[in-house]
Tab-separated table of C-alpha atoms in Angstrom:
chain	number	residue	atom	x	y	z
T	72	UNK	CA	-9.930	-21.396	0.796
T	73	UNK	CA	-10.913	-22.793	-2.639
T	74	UNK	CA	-9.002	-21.526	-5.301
T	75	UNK	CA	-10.704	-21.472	-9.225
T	76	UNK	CA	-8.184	-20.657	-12.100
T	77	UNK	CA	-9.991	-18.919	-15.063
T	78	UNK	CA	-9.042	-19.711	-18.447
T	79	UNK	CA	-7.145	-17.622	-21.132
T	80	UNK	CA	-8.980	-16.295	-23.649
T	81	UNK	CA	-7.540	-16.651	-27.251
T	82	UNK	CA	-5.952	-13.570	-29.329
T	83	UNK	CA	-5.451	-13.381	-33.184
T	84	UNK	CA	-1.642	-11.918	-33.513
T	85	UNK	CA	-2.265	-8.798	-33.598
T	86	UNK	CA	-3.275	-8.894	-29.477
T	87	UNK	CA	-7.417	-8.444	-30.856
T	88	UNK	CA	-10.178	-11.286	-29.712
T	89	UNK	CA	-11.928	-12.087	-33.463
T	90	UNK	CA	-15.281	-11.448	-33.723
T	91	UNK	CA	-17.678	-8.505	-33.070
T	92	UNK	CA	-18.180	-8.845	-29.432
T	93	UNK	CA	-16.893	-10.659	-26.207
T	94	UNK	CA	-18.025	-14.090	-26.607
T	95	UNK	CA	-21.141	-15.179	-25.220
T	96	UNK	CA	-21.170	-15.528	-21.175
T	97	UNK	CA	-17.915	-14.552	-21.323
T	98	UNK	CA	-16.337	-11.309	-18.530
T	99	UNK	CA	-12.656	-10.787	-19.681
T	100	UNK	CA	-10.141	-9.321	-17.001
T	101	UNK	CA	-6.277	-9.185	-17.489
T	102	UNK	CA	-4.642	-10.101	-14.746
T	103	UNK	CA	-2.402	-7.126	-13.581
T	104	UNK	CA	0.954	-9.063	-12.684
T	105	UNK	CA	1.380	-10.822	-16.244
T	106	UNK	CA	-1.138	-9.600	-18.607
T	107	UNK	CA	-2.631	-12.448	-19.422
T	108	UNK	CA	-6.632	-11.592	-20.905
T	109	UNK	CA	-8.319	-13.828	-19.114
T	110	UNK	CA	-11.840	-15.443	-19.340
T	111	UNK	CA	-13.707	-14.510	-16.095
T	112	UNK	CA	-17.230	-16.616	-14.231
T	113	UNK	CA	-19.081	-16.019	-11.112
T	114	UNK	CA	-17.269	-18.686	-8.583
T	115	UNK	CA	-19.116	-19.354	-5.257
T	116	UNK	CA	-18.980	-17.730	-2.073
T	117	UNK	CA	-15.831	-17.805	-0.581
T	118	UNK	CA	-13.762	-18.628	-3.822
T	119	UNK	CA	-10.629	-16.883	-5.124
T	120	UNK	CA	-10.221	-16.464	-8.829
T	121	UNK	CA	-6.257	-16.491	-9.358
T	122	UNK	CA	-4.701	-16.390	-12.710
T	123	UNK	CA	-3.348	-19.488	-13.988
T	124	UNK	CA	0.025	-18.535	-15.577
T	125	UNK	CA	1.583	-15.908	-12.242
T	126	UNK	CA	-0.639	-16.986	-9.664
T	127	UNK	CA	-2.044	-13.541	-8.694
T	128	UNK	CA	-5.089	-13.345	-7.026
T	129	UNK	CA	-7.921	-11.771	-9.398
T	130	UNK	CA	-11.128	-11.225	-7.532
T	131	UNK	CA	-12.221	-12.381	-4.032
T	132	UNK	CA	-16.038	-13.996	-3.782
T	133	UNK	CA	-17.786	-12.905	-0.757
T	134	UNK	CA	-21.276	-14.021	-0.063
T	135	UNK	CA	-22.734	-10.584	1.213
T	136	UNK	CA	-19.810	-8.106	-0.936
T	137	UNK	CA	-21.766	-4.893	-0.319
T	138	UNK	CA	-23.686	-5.641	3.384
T	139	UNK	CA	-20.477	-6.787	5.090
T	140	UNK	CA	-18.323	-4.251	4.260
T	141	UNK	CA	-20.471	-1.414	4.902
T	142	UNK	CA	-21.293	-2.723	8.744
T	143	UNK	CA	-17.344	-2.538	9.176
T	144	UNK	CA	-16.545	0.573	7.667
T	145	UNK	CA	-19.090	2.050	10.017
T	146	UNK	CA	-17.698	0.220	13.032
T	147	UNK	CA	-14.330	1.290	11.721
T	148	UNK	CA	-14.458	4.564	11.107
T	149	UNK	CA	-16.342	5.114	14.648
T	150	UNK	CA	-13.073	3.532	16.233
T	151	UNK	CA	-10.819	5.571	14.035
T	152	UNK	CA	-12.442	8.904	14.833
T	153	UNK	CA	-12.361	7.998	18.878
T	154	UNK	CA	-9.046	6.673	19.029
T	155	UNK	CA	-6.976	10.003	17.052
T	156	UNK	CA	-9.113	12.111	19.203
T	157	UNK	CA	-7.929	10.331	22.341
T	158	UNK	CA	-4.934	10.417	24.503
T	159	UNK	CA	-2.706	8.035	23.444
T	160	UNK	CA	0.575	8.109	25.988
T	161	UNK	CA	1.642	9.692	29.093
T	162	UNK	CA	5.018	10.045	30.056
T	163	UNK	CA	5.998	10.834	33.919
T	164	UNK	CA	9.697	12.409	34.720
T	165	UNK	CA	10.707	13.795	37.959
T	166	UNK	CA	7.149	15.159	38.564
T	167	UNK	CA	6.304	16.676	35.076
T	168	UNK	CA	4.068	15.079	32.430
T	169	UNK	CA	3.601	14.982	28.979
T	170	UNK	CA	0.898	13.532	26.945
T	171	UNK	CA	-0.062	12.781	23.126
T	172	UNK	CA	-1.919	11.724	20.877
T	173	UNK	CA	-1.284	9.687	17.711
T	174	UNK	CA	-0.848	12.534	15.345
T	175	UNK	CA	1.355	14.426	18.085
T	176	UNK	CA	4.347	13.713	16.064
T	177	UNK	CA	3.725	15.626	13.400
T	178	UNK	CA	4.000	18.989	15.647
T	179	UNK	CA	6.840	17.796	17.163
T	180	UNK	CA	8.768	16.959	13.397
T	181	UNK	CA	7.622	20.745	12.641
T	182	UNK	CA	9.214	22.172	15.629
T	183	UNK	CA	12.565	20.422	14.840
T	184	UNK	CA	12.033	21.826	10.833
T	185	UNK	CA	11.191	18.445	9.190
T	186	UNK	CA	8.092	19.149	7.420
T	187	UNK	CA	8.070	16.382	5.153
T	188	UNK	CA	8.035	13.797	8.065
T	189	UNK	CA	5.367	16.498	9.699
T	190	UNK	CA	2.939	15.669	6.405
T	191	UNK	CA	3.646	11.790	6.107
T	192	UNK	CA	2.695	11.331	9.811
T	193	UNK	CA	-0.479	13.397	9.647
T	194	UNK	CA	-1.574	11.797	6.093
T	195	UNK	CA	-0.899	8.315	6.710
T	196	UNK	CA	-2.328	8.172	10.407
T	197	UNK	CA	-5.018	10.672	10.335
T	198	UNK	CA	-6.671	11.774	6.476
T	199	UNK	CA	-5.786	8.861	4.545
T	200	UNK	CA	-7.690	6.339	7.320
T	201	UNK	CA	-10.515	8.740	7.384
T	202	UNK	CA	-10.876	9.353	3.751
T	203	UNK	CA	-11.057	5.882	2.351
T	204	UNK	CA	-13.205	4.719	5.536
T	205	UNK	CA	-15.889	7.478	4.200
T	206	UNK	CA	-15.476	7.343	0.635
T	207	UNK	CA	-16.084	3.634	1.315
T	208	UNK	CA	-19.002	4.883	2.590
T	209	UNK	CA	-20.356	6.680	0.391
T	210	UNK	CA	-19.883	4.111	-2.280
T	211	UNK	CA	-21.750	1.123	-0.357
T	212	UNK	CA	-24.292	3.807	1.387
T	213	UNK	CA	-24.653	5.509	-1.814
T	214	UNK	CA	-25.687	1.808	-3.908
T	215	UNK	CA	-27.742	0.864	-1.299
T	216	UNK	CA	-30.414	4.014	-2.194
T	217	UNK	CA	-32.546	3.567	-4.659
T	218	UNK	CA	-30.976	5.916	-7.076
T	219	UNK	CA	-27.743	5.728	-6.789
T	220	UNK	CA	-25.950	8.953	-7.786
T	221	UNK	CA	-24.275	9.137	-10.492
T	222	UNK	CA	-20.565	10.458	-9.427
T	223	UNK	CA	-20.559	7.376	-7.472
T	224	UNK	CA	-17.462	5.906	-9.490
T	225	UNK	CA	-15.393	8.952	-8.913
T	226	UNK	CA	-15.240	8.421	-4.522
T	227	UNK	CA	-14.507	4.360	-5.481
T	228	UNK	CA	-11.885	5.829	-7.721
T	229	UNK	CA	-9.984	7.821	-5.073
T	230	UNK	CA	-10.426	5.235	-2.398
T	231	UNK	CA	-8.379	2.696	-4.945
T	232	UNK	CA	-5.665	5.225	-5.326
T	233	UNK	CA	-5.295	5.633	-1.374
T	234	UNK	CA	-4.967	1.959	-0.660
T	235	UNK	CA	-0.878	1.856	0.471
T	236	UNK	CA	-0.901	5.079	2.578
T	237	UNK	CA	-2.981	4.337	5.671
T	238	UNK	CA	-0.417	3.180	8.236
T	239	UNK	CA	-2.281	2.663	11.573
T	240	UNK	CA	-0.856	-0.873	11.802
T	241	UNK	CA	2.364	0.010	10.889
T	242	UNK	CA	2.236	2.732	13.336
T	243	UNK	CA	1.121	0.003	15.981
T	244	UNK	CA	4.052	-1.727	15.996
T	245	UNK	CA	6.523	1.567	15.577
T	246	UNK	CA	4.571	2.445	18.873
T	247	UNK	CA	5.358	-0.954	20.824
T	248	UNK	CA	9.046	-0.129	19.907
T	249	UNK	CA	8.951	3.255	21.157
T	250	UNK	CA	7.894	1.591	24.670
T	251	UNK	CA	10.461	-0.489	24.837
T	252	UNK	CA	12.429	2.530	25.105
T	253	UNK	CA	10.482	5.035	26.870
T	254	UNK	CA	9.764	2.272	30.066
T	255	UNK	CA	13.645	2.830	30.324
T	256	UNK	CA	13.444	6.506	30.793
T	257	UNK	CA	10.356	7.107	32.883
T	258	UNK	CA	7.105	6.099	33.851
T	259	UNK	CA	4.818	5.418	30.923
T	260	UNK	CA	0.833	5.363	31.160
T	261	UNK	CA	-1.374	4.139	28.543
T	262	UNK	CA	-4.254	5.633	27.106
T	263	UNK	CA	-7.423	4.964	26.095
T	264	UNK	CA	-6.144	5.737	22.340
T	265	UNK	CA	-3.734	2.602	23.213
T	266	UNK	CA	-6.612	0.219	23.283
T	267	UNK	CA	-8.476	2.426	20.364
T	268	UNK	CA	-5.524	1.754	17.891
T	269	UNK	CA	-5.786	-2.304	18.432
T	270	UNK	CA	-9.521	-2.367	17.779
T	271	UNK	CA	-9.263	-0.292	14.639
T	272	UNK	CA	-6.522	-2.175	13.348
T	273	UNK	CA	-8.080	-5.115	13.700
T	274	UNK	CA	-11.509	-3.844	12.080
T	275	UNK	CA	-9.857	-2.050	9.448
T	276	UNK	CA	-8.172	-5.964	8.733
T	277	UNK	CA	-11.792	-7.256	8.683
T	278	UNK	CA	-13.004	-4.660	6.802
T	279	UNK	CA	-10.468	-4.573	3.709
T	280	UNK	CA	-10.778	-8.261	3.643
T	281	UNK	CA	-14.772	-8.045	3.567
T	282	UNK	CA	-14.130	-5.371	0.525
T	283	UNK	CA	-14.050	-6.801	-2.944
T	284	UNK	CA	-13.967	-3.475	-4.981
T	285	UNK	CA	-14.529	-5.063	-8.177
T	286	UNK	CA	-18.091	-6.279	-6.596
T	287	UNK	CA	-18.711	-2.615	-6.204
T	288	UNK	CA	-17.702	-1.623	-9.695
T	289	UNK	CA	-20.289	-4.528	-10.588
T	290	UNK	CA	-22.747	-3.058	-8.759
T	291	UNK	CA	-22.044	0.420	-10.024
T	292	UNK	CA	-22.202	-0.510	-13.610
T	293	UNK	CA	-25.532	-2.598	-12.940
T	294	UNK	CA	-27.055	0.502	-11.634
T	295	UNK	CA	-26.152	2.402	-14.187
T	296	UNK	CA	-23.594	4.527	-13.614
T	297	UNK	CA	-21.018	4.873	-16.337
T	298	UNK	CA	-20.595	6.983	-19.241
T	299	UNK	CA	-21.414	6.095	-23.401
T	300	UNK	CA	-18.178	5.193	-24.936
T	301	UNK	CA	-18.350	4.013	-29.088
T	302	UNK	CA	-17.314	0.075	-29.788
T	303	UNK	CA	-14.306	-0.920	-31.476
T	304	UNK	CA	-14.693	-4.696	-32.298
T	305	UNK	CA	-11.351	-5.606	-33.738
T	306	UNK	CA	-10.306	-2.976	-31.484
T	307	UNK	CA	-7.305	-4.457	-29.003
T	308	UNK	CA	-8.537	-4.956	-25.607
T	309	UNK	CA	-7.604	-2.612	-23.024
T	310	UNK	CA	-8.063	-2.794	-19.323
T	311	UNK	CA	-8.714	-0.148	-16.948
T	312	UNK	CA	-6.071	0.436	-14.039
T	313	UNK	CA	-8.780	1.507	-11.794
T	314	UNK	CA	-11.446	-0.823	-12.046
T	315	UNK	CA	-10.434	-3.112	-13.879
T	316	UNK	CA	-12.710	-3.275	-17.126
T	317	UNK	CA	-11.698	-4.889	-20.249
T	318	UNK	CA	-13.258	-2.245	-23.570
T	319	UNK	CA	-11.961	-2.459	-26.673
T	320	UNK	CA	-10.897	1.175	-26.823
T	321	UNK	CA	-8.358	3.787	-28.877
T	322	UNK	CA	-5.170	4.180	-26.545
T	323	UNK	CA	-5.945	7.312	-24.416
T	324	UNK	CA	-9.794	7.106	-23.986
T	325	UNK	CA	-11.704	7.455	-20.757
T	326	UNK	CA	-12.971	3.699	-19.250
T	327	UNK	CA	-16.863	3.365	-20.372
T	328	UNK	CA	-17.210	2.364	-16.215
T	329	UNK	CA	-14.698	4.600	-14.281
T	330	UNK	CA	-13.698	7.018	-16.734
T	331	UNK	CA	-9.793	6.867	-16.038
T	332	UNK	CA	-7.644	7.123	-19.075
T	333	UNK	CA	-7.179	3.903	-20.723
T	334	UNK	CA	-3.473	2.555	-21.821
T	335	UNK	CA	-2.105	-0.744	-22.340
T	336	UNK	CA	0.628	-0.358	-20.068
T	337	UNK	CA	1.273	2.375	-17.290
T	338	UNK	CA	2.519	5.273	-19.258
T	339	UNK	CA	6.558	5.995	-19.320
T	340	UNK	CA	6.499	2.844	-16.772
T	341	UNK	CA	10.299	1.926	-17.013
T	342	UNK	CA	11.761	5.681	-17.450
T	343	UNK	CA	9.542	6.901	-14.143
T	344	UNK	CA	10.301	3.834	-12.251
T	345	UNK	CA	13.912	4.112	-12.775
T	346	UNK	CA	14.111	7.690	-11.738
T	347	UNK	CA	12.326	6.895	-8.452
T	348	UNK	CA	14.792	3.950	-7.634
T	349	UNK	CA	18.083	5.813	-8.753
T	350	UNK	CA	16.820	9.044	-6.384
T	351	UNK	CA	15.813	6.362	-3.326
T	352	UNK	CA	18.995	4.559	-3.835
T	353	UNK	CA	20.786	7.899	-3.422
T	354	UNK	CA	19.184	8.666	-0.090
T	355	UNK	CA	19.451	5.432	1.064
T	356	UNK	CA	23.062	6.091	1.850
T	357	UNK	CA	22.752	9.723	4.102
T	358	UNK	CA	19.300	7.615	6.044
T	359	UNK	CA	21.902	5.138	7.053
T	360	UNK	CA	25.012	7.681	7.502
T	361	UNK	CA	22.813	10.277	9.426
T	362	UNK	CA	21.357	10.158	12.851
T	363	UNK	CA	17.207	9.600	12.790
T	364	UNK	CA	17.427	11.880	16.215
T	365	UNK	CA	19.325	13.136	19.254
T	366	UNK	CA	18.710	12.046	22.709
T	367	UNK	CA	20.009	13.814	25.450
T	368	UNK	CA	19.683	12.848	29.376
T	369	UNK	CA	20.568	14.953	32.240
T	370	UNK	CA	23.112	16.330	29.796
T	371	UNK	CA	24.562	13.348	28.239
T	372	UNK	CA	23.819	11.572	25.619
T	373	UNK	CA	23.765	12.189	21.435
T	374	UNK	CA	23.166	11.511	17.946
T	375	UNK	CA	21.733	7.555	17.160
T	376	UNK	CA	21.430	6.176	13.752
T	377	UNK	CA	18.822	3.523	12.549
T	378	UNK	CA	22.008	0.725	12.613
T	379	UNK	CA	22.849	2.091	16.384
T	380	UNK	CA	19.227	1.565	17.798
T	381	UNK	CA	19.307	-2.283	16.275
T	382	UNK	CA	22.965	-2.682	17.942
T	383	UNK	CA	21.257	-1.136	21.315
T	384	UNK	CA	18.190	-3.449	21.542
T	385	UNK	CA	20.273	-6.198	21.098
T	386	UNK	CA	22.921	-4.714	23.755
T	387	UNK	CA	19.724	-4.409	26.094
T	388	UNK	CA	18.388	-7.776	25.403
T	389	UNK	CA	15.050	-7.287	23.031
T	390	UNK	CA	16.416	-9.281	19.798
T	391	UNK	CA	12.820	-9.604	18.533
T	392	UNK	CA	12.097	-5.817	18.594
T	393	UNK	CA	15.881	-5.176	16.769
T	394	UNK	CA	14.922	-7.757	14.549
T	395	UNK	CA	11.723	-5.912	13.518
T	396	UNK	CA	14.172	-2.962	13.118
T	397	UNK	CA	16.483	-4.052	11.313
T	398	UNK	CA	14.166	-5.682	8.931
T	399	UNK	CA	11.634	-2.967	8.701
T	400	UNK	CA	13.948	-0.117	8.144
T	401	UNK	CA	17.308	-1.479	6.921
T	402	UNK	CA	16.544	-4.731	4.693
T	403	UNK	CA	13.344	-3.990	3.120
T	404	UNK	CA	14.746	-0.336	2.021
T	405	UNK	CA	17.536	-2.161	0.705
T	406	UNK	CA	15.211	-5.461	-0.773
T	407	UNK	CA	13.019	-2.957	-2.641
T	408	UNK	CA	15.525	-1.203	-4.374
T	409	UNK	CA	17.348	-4.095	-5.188
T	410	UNK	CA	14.645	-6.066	-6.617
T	411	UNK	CA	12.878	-3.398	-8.230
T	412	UNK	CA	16.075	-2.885	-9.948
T	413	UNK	CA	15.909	-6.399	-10.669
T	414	UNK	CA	12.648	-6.448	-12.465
T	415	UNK	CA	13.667	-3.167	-14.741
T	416	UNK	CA	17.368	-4.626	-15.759
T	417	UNK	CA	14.753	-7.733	-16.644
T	418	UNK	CA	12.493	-5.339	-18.955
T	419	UNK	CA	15.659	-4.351	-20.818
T	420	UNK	CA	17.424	-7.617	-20.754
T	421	UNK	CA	14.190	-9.308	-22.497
T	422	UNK	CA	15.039	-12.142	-20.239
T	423	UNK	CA	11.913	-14.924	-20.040
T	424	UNK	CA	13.694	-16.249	-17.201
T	425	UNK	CA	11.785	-17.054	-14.091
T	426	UNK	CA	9.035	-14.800	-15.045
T	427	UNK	CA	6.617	-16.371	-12.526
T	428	UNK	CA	9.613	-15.718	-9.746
T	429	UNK	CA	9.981	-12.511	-10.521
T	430	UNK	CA	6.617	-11.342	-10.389
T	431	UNK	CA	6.278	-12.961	-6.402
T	432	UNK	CA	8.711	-10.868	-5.734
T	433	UNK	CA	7.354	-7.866	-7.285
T	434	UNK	CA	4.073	-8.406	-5.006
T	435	UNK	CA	6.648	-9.119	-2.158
T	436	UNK	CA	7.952	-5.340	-2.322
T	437	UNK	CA	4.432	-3.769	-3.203
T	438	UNK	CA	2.957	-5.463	0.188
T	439	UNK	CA	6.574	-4.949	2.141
T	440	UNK	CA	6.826	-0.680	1.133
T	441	UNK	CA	5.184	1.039	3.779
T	442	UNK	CA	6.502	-1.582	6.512
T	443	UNK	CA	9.546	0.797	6.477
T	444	UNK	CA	8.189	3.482	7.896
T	445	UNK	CA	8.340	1.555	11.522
T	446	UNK	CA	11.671	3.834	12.256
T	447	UNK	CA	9.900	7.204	11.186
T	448	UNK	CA	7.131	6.204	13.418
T	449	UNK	CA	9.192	5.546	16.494
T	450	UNK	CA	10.674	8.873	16.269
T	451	UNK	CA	7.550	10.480	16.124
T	452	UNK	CA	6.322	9.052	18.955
T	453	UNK	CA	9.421	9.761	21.001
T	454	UNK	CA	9.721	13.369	20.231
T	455	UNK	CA	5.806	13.564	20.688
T	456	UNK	CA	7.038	12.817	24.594
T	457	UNK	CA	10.608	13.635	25.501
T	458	UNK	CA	10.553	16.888	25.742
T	459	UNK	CA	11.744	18.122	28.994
T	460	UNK	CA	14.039	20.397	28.247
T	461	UNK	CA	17.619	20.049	30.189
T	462	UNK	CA	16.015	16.873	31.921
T	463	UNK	CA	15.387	14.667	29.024
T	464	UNK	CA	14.523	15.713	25.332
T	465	UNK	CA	14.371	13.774	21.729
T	466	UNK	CA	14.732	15.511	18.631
T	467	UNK	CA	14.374	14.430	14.940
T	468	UNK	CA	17.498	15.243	12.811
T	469	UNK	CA	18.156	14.990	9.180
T	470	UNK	CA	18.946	11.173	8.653
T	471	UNK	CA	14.780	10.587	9.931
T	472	UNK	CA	13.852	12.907	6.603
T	473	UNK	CA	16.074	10.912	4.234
T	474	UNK	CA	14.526	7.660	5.475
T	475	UNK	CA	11.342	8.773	5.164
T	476	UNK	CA	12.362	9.945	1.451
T	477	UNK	CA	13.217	6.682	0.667
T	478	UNK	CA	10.155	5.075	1.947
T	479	UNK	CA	8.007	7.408	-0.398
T	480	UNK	CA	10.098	7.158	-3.143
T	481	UNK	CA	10.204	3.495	-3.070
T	482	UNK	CA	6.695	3.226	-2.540
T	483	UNK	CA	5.317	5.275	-5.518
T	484	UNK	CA	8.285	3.179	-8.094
T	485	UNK	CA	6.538	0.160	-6.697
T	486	UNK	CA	3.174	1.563	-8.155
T	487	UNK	CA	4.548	3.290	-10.836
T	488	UNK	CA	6.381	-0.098	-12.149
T	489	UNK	CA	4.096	-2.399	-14.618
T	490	UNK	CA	5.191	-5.942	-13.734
T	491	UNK	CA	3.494	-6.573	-16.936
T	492	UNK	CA	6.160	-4.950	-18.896
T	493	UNK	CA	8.571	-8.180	-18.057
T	494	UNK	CA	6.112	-10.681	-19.913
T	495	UNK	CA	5.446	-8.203	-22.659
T	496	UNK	CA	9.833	-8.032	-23.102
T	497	UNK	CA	10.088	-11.997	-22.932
T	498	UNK	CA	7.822	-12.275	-25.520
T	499	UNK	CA	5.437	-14.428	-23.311
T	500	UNK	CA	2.240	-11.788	-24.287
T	501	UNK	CA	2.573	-12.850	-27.972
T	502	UNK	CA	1.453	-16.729	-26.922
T	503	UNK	CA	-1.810	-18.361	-26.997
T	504	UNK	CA	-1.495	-20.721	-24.565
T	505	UNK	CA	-0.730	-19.397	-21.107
T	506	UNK	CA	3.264	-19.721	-19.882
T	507	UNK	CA	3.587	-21.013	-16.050
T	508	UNK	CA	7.004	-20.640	-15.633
C-alpha cells in the first residue's frame, strides 16, 4: 500500500506556529505516538499518511470513507445480532445435554460468585459489539440525511472510546481451545452461532478497516456540526484526543469539533499509569499461583492453573494451541507490564534513547492487551457446558478473577499512558526538524 509521509510544521520556541492563522492549504494533526505537529494533505485513494519521525500511521485514504463502511456495519451488525441469539455449543454426556450460547458464561461465572468475570464476558461479547456497530450507524446513517443532526459528534465520540473492548475474535480463538478440550470429555455439536461468530469476525475485520473515523469527523465538521470556540493565534496548538483536531486553545477548553476537553498531554498520565501497572503487577502473581477453575470427572479430578493447562496440551500433543496459551495469557501479561514499565522509567530517566523503538513497542502492547483474555474466555465457555453435576462439572475459581484483573488493568494503563510524554522528557519536542531515531 503506498505510504505518504507529511511534513513537520515549524514552531517558534515557545511550541506556537507564528502568524495569525494556520498557513494557507495547510490541515495540522500531531501525530499521537511522538507529538510531532505535523502538516497534513489529501493523499489518494488507498494511501496511508504515516508520520515521518515514529512511523505511526496517521489517517487511512479510502475511496468511498462513508458508503463502504456503512454497507458493513449493516451486514455486521445483522450477523452479530443472529449469532448471540443463537445456539452456539452442545455438549452430549451419558445421555444428558447441555447447550449455550456465547454470552452463557457470564451466568455460569455468577453462579460460581465471580461477578467481575460475569460483566467482562457480557460487555466485551455482547454490548460493546452492539453499541459501536449502531453508533457507527447512526453516525454514517445520520450524515447521509440531509440535515444531519446536530449531536452527531457525541455517538462518534463514544464509539472511539469503545474501540479495545469488543472481543468476538478473541473469543473465537478462546472457543477453538475450549474444543480441544471438551472433544476429550464428550460429544460436542456445533451450532449455528459457530458459523455466525466466523462471519462476524470477519465482517467486523472488513468493516473497521473500511472505517477511517477522521473522514467522519471531516464530514461532520463540513456539515456543520461543531460548536463556536474564540481564536487564540499565538495560542499553542492543542490537539483533541478524540478526534483529533489541532485549535489553538487555553488548556482545559472543549474541542471547537468534538467538544472533549482539550490538554496537551493526557492528564496525570505517568502518576495514573503507574498505579495501574504496580496494582496489575500485584495480581499477576495470585493469576499465576491460583487455579483459573476446578474440573472434576466421575469424582476425580481438581484445581488447574493457567501454567498446568499449557503443560497439559503439550502432554496431549496440541503444541500450537499451548503455544497460543502460553503466549496469550502468560507472556503478553508479563510483556505489557514489563514494557509499560519500560516506557515510564524512560519518562523519568529523560532518556532520548531509542525513542522510535520504544514507541513500536508501545503500539505492540496497545494492539497485544485484550489478546489475554483467551484464558478467561476458555473458562467461560467450559463452565457454560460442564455442568453435570457428580458426572462431570467445571467451575471458575479465584485465580480466573485475578487474571481477568490484570487484563483490565493493563489494558486501561495502556490507554491511560501518553507515549508522547517520552519525546517531550528527551527533549526531542523542543526541535524543529523532526528526530528519526
Amino acid at each position: 500500500m503506498p505510504v505518504s509521509a507529511p511534513s513537520p510544521l515549524r514552531c517558534d520556541a515557545a511550541g506556537a506556529i507564528p502568524g495569525a492563522g494556520w498557513p494557507p492549504g495547510v490541515i495540522p494533526r500531531e501525530c499521537d505516538d511522538c507529538g510531532l505537529l505535523l502538516r497534513m494533505k489529501q493523499e489518494a485513494a488507498g494511501t496511508d499518511s504515516r508520520c515521518p519521525r515514529c512511523g505511526a500511521t496517521l489517517r487511512r485514504h479510502h475511496a468511498n470513507p462513508l458508503g463502504a463502511p456503512f454497507a458493513l456495519a449493516i451486514a455486521s451488525l445483522m450477523l452479530c445480532v443472529l449469532t448471540v441469539t443463537m445456539p452456539f455449543l452442545t455438549l452430549r454426556l451419558l445421555g444428558q445435554a447441555r447447550d449455550s450460547r456465547i454470552q452463557s458464561g457470564a451466568a455460569a461465572f455468577a453462579q460460581d460468585g465471580l461477578w467481575l468475570l460475569s460483566v467482562i464476558v457480557v460487555v466485551a461479547l455482547v454490548l460493546v459489539p452492539l453499541a459501536r456497530l449502531l453508533l457507527r450507524l447512526t453516525v454514517l446513517g445520520g450524515l447521509r440525511l440531509r440535515r444531519p443532526p446536530s449531536w452527531l459528534g457525541l455517538p462518534l465520540r463514544w464509539h472511539e472510546h469503545l474501540g479495545a473492548w469488543g472481543m468476538l475474535e478473541v473469543f473465537l480463538f478462546g472457543a477453538l481451545v475450549s474444543y480441544t478440550r471438551l472433544v476429550d470429555l464428550a460429544q460436542v455439536e456445533l451450532g449455528p452461532a459457530v458459523y455466525g461468530l466466523g462471519a462476524v469476525v470477519l465482517t467486523l475485520v472488513a468493516a473497521d478497516a473500511a472505517f477511517e473515523p477522521q473522514a467522519a469527523w471531516d464530514a461532520l465538521e463540513a456539515r456543520g456540526i461543531g460548536r463556536a470556540l474564540p481564536a487564540a493565534p499565538r495560542g499553542q496548538p492543542l490537539s483533541c484526543h478524540c478526534c483529533r483536531k489541532v485549535s489553538r486553545a487555553p488548556e482545559g477548553a472543549p474541542c471547537p469539533r468534538c467538544g472533549t476537553a482539550l490538554h496537551r498531554r493526557k492528564p496525570n498520565s505517568v502518576a495514573r499509569s503507574w498505579a495501574l501497572v504496580i496494582a496489575a503487577a500485584i495480581l499477576y502473581v495470585p493469576s499465576n499461583y491460583y487455579p483459573v477453575m476446578t474440573i472434576v470427572t466421575l469424582g476425580r479430578g481438581g484445581p488447574h492453573t493457567i501454567l498446568g493447562g499449557v503443560v497439559e496440551f503439550i502432554h496431549t500433543g496440541f503444541w500450537p494451541l499451548a503455544l497460543i496459551v502460553f503466549l496469550a495469557s502468560v507472556a503478553v501479561p508479563m510483556l505489557k507490564l514489563v514494557g509499560l514499565s519500560v516506557m515510564l522509567l524512560s519518562i523519568h530517566r529523560r532518556s532520548a534513547r531509542h525513542l522510535r523503538r520504544k514507541t513500536q513497542l508501545y503500539r505492540v502492547v496497545e494492539a497485544l492487551g485484550r489478546w489475554s483474555m483467551i484464558d478467561v474466555f476458555v473458562v467461560s465457555v467450559l463452565i457454560a457446558l460442564v455442568r453435570f453435576g457428580s458426572i462431570a462439572s467445571i467451575h471458575a475459581e479465584v485465580g480466573a478473577a485475578c487474571f481477568g484483573a490484570v487484563v483490565v488493568l493493563t489494558m486501561v494503563a495502556a490507554e491511560t499512558f501518553d507515549p508522547r510524554l517520552m519525546w517531550d522528557a528527551a527533549g526531542a519536542n523542543d526541535r524543529k526538524e523532526p528526530d528519526r531515531r
